[in-house]
mmCIF file of N, CA and C in Angstrom:
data_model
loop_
_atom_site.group_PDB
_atom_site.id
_atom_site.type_symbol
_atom_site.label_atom_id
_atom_site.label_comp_id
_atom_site.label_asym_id
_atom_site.label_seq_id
_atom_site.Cartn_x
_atom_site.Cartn_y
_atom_site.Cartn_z
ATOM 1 N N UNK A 1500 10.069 0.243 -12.063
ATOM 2 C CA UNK A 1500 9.318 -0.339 -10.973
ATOM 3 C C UNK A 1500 8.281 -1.271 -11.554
ATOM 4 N N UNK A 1501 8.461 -2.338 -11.058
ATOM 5 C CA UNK A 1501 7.013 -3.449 -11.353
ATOM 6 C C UNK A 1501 6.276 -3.118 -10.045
ATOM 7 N N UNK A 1502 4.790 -2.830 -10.943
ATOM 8 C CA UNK A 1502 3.631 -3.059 -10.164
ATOM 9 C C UNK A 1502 2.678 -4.423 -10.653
ATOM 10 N N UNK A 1503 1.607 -5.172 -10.151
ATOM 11 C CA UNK A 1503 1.271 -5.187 -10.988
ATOM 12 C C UNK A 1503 -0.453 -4.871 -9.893
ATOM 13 N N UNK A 1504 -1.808 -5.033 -10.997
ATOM 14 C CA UNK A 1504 -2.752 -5.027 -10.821
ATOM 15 C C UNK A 1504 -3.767 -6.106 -11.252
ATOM 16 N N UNK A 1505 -4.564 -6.701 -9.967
ATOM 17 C CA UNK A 1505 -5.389 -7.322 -10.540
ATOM 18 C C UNK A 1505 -6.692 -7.250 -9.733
ATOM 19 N N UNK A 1506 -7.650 -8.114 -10.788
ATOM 20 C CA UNK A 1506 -9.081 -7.992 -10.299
ATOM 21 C C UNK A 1506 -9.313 -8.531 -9.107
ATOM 22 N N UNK A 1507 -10.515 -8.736 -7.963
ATOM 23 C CA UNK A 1507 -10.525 -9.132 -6.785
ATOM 24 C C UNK A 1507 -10.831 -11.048 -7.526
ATOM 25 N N UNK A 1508 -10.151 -11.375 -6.976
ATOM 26 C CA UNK A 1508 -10.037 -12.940 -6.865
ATOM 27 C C UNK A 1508 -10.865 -13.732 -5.392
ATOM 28 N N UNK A 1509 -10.834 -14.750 -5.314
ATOM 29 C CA UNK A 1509 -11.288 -15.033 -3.511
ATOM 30 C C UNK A 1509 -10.013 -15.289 -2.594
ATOM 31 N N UNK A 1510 -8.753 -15.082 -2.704
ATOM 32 C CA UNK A 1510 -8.056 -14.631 -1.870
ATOM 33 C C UNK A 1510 -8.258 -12.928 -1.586
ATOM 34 N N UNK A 1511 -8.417 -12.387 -2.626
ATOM 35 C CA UNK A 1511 -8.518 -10.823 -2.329
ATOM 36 C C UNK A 1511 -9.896 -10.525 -1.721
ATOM 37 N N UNK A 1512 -10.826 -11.312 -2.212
ATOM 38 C CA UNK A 1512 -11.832 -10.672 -1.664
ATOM 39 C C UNK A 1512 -11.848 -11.851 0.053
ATOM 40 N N UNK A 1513 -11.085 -12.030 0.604
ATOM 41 C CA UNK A 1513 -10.920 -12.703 1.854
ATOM 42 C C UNK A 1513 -10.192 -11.587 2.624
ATOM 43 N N UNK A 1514 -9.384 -10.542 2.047
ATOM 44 C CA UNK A 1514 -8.772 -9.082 2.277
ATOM 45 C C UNK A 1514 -9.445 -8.402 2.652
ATOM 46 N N UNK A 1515 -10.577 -8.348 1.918
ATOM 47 C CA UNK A 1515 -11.576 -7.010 1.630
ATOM 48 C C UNK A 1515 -12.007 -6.567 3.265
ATOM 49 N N UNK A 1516 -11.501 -5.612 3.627
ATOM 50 C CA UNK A 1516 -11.495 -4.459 4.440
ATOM 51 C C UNK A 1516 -12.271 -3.313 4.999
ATOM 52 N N UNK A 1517 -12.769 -3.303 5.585
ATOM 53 C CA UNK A 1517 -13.288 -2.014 5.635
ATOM 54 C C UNK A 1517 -12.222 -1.166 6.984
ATOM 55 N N UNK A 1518 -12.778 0.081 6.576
ATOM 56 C CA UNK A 1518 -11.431 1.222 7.495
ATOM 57 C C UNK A 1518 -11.384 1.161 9.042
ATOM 58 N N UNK A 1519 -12.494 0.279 9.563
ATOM 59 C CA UNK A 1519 -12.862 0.155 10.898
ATOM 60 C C UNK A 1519 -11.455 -0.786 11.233
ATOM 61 N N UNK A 1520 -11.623 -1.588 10.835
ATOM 62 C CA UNK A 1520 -10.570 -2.946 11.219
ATOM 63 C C UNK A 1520 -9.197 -2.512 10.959
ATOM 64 N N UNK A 1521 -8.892 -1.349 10.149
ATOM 65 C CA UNK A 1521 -7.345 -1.112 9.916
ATOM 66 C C UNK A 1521 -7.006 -0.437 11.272
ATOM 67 N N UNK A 1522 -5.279 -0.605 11.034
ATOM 68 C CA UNK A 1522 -4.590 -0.148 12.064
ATOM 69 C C UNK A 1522 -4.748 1.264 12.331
ATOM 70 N N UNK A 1523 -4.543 2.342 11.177
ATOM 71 C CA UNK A 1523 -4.444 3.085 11.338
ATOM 72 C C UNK A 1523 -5.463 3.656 9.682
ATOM 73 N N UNK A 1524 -5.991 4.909 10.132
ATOM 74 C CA UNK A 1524 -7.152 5.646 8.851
ATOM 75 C C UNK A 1524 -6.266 6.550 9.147
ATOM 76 N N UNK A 1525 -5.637 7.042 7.483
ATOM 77 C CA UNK A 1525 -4.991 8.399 7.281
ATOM 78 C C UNK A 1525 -6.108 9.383 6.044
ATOM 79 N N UNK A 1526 -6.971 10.577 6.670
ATOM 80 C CA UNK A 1526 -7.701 10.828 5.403
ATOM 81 C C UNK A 1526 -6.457 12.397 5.094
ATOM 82 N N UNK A 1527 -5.896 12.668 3.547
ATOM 83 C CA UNK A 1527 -5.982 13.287 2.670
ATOM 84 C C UNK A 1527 -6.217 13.863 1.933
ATOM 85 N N UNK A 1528 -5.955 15.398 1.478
ATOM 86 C CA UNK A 1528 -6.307 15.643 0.368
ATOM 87 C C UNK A 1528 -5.256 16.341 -0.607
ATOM 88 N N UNK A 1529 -5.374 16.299 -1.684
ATOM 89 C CA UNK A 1529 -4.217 16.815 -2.803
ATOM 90 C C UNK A 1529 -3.581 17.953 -1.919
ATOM 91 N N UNK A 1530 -2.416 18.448 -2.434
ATOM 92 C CA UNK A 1530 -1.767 19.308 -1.530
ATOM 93 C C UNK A 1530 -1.300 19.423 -0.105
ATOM 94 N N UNK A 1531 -1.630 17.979 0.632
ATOM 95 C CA UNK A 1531 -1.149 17.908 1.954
ATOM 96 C C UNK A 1531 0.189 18.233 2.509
ATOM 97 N N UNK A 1532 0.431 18.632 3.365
ATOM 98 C CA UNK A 1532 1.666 18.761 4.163
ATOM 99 C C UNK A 1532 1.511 18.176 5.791
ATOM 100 N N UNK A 1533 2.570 17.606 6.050
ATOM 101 C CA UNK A 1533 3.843 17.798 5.689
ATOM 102 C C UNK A 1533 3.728 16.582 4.466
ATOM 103 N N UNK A 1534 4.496 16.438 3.552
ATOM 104 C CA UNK A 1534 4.980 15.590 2.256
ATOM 105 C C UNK A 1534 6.180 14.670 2.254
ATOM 106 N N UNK A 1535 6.065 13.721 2.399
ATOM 107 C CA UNK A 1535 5.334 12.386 2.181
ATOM 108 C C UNK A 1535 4.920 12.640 4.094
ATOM 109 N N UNK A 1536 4.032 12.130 4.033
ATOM 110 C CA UNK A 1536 3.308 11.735 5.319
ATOM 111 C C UNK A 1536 3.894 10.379 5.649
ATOM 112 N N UNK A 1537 4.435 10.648 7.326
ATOM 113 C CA UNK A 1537 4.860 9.097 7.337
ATOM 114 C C UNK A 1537 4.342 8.712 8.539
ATOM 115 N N UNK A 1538 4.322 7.026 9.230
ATOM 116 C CA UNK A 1538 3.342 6.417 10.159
ATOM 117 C C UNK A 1538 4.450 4.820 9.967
ATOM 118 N N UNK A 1539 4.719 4.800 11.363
ATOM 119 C CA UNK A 1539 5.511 3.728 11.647
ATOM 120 C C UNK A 1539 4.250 2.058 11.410
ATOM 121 N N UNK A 1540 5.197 1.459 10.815
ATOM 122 C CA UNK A 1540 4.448 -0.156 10.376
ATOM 123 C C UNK A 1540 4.609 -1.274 10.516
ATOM 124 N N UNK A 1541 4.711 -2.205 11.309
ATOM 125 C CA UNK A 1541 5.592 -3.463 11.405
ATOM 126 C C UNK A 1541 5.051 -4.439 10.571
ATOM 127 N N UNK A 1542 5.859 -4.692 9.417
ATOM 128 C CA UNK A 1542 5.560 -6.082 8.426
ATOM 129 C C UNK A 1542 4.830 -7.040 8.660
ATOM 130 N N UNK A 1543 4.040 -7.900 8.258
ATOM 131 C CA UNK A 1543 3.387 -9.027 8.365
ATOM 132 C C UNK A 1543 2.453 -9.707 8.599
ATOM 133 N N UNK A 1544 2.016 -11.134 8.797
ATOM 134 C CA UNK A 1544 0.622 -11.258 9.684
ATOM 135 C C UNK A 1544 0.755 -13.017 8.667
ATOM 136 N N UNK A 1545 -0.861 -13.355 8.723
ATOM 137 C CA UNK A 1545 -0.877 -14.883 8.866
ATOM 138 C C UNK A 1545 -1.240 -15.153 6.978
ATOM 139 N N UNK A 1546 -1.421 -14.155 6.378
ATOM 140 C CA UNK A 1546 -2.094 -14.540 4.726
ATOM 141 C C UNK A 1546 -0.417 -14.168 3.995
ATOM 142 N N UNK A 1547 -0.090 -15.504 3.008
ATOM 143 C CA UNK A 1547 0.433 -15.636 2.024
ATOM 144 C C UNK A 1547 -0.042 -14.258 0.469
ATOM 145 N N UNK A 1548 0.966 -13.012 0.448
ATOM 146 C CA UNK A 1548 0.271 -12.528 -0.694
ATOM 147 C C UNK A 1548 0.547 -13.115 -1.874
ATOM 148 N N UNK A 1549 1.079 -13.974 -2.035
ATOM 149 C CA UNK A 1549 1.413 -14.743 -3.568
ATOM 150 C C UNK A 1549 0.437 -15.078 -4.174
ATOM 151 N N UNK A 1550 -1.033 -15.839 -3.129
ATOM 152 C CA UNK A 1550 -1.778 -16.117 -3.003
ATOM 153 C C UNK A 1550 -2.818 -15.330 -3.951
ATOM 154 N N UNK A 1551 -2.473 -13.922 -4.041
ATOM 155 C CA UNK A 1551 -3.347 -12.601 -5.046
ATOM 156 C C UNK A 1551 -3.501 -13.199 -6.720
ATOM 157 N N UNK A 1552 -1.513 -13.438 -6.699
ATOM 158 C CA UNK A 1552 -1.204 -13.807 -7.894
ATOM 159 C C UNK A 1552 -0.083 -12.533 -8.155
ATOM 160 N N UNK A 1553 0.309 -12.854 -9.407
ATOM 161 C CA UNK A 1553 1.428 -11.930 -9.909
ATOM 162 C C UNK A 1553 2.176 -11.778 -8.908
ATOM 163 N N UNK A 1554 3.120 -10.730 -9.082
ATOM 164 C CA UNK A 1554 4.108 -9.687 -8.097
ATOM 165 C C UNK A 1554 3.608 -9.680 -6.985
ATOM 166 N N UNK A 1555 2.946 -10.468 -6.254
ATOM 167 C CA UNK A 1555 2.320 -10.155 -4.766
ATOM 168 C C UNK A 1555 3.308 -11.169 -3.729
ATOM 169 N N UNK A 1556 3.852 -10.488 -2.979
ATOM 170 C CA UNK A 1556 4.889 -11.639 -2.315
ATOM 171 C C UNK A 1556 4.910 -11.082 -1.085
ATOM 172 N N UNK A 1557 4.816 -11.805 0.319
ATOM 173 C CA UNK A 1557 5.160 -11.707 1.567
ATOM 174 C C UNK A 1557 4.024 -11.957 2.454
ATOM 175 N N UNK A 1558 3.971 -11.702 3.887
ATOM 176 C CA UNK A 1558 3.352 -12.024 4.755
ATOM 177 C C UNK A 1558 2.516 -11.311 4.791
ATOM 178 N N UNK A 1559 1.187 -11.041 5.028
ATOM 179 C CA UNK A 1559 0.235 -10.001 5.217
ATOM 180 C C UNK A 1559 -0.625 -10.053 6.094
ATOM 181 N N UNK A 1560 -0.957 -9.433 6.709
ATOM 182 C CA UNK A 1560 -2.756 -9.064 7.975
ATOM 183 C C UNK A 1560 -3.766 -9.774 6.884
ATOM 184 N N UNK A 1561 -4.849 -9.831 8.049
ATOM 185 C CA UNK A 1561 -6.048 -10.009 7.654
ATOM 186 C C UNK A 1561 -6.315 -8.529 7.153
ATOM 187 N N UNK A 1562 -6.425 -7.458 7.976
ATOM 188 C CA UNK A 1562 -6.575 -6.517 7.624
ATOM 189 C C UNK A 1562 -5.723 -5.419 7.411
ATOM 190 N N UNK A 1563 -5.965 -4.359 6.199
ATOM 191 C CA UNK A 1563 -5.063 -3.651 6.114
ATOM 192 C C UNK A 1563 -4.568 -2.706 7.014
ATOM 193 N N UNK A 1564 -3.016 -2.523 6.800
ATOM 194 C CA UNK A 1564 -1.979 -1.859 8.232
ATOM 195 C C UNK A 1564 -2.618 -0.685 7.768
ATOM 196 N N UNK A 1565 -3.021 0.345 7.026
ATOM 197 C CA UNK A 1565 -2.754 1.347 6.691
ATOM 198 C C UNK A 1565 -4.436 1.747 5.829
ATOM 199 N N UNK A 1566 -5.307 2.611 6.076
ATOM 200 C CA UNK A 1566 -6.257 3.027 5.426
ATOM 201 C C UNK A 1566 -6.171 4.595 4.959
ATOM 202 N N UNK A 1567 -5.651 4.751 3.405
ATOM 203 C CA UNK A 1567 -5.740 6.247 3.216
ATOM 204 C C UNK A 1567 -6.936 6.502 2.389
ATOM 205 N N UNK A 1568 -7.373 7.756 3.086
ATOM 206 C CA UNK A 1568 -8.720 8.081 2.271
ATOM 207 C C UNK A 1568 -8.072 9.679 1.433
ATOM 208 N N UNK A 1569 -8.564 9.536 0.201
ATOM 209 C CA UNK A 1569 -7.582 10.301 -0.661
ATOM 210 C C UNK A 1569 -8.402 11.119 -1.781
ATOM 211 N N UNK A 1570 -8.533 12.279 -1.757
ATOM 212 C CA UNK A 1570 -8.906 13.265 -2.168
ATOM 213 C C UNK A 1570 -8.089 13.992 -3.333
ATOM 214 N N UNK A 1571 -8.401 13.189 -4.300
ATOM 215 C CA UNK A 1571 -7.511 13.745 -5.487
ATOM 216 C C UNK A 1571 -7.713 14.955 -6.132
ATOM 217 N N UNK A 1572 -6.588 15.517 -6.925
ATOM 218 C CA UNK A 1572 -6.753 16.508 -8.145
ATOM 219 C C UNK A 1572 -6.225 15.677 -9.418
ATOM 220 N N UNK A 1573 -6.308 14.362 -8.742
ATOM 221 C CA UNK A 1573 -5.472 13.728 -10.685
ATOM 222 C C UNK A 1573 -4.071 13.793 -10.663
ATOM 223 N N UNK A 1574 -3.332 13.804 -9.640
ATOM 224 C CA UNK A 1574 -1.974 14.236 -9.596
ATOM 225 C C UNK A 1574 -1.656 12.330 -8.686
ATOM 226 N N UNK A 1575 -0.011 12.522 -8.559
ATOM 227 C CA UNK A 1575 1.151 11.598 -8.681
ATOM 228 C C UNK A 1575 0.152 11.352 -6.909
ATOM 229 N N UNK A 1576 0.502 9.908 -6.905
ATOM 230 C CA UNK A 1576 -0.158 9.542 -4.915
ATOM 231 C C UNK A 1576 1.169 8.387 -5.135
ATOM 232 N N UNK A 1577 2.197 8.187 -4.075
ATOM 233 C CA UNK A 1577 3.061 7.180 -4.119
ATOM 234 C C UNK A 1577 3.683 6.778 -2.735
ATOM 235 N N UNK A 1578 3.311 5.380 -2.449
ATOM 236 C CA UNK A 1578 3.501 4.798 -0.996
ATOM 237 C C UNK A 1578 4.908 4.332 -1.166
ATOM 238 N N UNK A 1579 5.961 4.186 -0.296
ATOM 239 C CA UNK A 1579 6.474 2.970 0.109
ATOM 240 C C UNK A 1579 6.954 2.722 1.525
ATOM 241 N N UNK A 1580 7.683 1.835 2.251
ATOM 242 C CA UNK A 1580 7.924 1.361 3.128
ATOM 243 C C UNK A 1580 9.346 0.890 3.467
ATOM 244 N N UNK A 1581 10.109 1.663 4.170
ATOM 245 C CA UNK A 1581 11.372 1.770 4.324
ATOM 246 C C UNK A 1581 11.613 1.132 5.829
ATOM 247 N N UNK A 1582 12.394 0.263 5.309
ATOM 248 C CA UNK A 1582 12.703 -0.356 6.585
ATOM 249 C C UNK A 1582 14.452 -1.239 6.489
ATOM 250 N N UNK A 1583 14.861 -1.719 7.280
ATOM 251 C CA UNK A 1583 15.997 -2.184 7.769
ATOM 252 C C UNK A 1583 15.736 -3.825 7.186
ATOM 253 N N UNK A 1584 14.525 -4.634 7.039
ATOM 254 C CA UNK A 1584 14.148 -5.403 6.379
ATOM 255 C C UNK A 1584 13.565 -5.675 5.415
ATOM 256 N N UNK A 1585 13.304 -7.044 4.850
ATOM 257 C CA UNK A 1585 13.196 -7.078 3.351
ATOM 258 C C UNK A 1585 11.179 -6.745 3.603
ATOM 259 N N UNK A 1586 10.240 -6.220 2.647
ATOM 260 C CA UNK A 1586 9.101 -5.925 2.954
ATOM 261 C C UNK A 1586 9.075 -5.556 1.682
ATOM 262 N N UNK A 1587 7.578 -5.648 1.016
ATOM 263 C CA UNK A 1587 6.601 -5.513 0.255
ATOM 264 C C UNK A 1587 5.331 -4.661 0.378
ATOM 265 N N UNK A 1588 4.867 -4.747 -0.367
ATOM 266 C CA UNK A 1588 3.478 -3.629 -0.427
ATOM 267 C C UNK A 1588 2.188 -4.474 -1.237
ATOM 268 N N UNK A 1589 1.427 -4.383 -0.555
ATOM 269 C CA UNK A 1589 0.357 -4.716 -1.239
ATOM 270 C C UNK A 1589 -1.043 -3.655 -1.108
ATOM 271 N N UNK A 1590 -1.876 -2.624 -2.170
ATOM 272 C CA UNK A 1590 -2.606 -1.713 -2.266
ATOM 273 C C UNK A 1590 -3.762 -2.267 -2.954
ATOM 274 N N UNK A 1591 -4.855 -2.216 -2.584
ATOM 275 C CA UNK A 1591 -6.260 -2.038 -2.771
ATOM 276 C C UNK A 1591 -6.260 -0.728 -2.835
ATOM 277 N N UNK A 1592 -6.516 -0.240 -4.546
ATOM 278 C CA UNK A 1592 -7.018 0.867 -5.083
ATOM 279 C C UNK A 1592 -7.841 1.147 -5.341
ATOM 280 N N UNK A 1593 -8.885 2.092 -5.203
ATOM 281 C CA UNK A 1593 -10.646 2.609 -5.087
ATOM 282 C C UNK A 1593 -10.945 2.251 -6.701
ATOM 283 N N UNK A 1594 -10.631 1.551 -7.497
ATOM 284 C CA UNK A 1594 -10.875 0.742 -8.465
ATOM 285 C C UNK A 1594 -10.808 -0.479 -7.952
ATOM 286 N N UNK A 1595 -10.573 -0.892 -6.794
ATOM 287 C CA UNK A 1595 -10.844 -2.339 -6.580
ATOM 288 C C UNK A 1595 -9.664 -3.650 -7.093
ATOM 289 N N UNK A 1596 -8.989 -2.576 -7.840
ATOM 290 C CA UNK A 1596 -7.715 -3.379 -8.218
ATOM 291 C C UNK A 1596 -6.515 -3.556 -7.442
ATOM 292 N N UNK A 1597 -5.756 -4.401 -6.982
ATOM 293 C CA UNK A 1597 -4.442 -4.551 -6.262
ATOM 294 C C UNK A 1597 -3.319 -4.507 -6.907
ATOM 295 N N UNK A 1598 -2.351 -3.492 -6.385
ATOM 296 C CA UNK A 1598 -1.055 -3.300 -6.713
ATOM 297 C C UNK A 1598 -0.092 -3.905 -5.840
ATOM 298 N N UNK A 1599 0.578 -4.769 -6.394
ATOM 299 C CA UNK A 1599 2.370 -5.143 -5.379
ATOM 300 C C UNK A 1599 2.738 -5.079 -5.935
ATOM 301 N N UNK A 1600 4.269 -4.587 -4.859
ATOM 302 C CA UNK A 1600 5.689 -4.419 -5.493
ATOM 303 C C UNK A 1600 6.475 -4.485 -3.728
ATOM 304 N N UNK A 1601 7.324 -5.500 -4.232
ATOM 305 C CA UNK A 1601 8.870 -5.948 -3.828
ATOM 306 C C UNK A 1601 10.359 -4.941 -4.507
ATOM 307 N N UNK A 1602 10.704 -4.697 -3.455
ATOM 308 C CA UNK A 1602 12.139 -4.595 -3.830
ATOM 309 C C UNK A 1602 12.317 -3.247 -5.062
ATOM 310 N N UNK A 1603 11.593 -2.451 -5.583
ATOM 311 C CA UNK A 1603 11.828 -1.068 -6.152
ATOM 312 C C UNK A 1603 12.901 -0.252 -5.658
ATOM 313 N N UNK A 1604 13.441 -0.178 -4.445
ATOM 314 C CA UNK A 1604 14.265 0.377 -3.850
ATOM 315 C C UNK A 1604 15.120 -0.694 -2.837
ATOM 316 N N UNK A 1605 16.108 -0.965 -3.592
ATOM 317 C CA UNK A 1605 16.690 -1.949 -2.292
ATOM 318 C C UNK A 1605 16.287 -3.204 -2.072
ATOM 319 N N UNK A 1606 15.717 -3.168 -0.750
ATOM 320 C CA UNK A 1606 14.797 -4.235 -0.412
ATOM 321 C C UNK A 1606 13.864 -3.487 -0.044
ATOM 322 N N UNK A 1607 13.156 -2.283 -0.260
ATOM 323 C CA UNK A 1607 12.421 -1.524 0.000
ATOM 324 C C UNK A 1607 11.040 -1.273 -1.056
ATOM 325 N N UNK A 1608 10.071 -1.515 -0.696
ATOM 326 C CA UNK A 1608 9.272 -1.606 -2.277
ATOM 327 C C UNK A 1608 8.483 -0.533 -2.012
ATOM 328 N N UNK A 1609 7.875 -0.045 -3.526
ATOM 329 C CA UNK A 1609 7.682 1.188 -3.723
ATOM 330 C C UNK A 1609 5.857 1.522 -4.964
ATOM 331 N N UNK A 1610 4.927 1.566 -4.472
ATOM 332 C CA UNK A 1610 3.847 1.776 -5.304
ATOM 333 C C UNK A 1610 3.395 2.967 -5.630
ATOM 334 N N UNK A 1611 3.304 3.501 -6.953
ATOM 335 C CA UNK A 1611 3.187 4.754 -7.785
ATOM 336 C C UNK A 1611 2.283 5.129 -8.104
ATOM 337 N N UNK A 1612 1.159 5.905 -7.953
ATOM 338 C CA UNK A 1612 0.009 5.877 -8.816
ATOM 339 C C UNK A 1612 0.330 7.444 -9.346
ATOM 340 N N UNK A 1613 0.359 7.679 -10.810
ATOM 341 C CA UNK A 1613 0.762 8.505 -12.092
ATOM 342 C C UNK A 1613 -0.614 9.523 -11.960
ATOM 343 N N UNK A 1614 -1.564 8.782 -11.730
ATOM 344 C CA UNK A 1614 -2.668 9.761 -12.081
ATOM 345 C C UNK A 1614 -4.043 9.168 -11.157
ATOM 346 N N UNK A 1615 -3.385 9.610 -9.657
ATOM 347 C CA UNK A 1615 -4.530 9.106 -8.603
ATOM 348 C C UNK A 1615 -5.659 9.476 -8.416
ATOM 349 N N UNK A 1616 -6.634 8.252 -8.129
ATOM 350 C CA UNK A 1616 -8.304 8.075 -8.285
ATOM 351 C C UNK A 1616 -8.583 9.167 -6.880
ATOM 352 N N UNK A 1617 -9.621 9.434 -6.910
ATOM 353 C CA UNK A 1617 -9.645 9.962 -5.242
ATOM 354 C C UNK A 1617 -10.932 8.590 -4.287
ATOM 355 N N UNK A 1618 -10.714 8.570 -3.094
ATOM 356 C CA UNK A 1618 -11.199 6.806 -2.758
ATOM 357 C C UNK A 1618 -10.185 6.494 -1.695
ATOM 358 N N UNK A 1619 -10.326 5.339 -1.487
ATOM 359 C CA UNK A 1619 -10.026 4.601 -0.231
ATOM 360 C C UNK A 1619 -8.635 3.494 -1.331
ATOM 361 N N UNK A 1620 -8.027 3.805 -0.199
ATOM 362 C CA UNK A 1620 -6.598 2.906 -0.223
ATOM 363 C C UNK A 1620 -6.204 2.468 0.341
ATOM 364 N N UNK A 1621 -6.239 0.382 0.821
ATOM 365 C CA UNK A 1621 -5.996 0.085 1.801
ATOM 366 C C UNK A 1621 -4.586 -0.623 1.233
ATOM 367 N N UNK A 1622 -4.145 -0.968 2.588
ATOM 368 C CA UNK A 1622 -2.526 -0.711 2.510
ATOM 369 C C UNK A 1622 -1.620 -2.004 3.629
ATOM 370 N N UNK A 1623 -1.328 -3.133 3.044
ATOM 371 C CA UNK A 1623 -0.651 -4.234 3.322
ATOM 372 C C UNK A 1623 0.854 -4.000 3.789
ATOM 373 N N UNK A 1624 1.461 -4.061 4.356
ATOM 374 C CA UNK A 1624 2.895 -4.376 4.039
ATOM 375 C C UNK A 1624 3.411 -5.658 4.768
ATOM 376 N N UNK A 1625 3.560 -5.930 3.587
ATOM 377 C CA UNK A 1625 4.363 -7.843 3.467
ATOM 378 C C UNK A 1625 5.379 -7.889 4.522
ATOM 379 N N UNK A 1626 5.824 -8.748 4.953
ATOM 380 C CA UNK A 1626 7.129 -9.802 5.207
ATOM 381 C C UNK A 1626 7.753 -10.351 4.325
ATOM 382 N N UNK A 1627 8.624 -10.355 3.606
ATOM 383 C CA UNK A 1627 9.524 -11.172 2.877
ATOM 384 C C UNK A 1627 10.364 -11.802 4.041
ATOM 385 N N UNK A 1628 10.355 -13.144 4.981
ATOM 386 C CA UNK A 1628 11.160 -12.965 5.853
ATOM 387 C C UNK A 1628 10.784 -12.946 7.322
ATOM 388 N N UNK A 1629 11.678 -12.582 8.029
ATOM 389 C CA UNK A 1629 11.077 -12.228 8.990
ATOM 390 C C UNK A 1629 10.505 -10.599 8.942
ATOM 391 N N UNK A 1630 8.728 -10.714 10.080
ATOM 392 C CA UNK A 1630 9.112 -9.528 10.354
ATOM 393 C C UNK A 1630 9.820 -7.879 10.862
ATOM 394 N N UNK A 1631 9.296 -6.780 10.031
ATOM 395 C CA UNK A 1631 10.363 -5.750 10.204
ATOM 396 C C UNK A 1631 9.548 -4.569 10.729
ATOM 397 N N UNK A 1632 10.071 -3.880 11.486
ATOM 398 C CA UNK A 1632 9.591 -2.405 11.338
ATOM 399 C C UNK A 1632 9.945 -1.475 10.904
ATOM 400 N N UNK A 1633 9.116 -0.322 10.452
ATOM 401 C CA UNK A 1633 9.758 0.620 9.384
ATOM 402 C C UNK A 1633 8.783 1.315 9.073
ATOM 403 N N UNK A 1634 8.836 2.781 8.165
ATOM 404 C CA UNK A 1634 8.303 3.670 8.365
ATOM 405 C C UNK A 1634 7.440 3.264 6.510
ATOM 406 N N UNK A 1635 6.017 3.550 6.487
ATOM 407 C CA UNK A 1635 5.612 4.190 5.335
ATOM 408 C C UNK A 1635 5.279 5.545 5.209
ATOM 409 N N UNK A 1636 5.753 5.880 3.878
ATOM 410 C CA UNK A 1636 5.368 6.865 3.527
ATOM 411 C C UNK A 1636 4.730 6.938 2.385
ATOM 412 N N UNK A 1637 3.825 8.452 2.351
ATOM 413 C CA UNK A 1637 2.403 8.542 1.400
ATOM 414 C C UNK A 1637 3.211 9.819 1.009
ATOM 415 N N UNK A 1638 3.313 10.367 -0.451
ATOM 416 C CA UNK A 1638 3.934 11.199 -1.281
ATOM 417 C C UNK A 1638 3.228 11.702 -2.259
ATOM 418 N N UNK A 1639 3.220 13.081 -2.712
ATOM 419 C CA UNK A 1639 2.341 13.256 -3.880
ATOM 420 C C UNK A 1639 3.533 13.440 -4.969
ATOM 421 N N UNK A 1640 4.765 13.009 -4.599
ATOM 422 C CA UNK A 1640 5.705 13.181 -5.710
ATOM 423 C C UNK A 1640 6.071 11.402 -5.454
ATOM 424 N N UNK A 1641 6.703 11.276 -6.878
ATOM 425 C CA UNK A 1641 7.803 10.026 -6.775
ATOM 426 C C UNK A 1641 8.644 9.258 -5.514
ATOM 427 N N UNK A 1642 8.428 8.649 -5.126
ATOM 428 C CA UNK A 1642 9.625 8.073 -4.110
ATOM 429 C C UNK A 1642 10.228 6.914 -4.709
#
């Protein structure tokens, strides 16, 4: 899986979010059930993520679809977004750093965090395309 991460730039910080404006606030904590937690998402919006830089590709909101507030033990936290169309991910991690990834699964993309911060995680999902709807899911194992 390619992720990649980078520092806030002034496209990212034109992102910058707070949990009021997201679609939906999911708060967490290590050990949740049911596993992966899922919350229907429809792709897209008016910002170019290429725009981040790196691996960042598709259509995105002003604000993020998805706000998880996440209560770690240091263990595996892993999003993706399954849908019938092509879609991307773009994550603001409570380090302030952004992760995308395209296409990890399919046309289905998939973001991993190995050894999750506990913090706020806001949560993009691209358009490659037209938009799609489709389900994300939040996992404390691999997807």
């Amino acid at each position: 899986m390619k992720s990649l991460f980078l520092t806030a730039g002034a496209v990212a910080l034109a992102l910058c979010a707070s949990s009021a404006s997201a679609q939906e606030v999911i708060n967490l904590s290590a050990g949740f059930l049911p596993d992966p937690i899922e919350t229907s998402v429809v792709s897209g919006g008016g910002n170019d993520a290429s725009d981040i830089g790196g691996s960042c590709v598709g259509m995105i909101a002003d604000s993020p679809d998805v706000v998880v507030n996440f209560d770690s033990n240091g263990g595996t936290l892993s999003f993706s977004h399954v849908s019938g169309g092509d879609t991307s991910l773009v994550i603001n991690a409570p380090n302030g750093r952004y992760y995308c990834n395209d296409d990890a699964n399919g046309l289905n993309p998939v973001v991993t965090f190995g050894s999750a911060q506990s913090g706020q995680y806001d949560v993009w999902v691209g358009a490659v395309g037209s938009p799609a709807g489709g389900t994300l899911q939040i996992s404390e194992s691999p997807l």
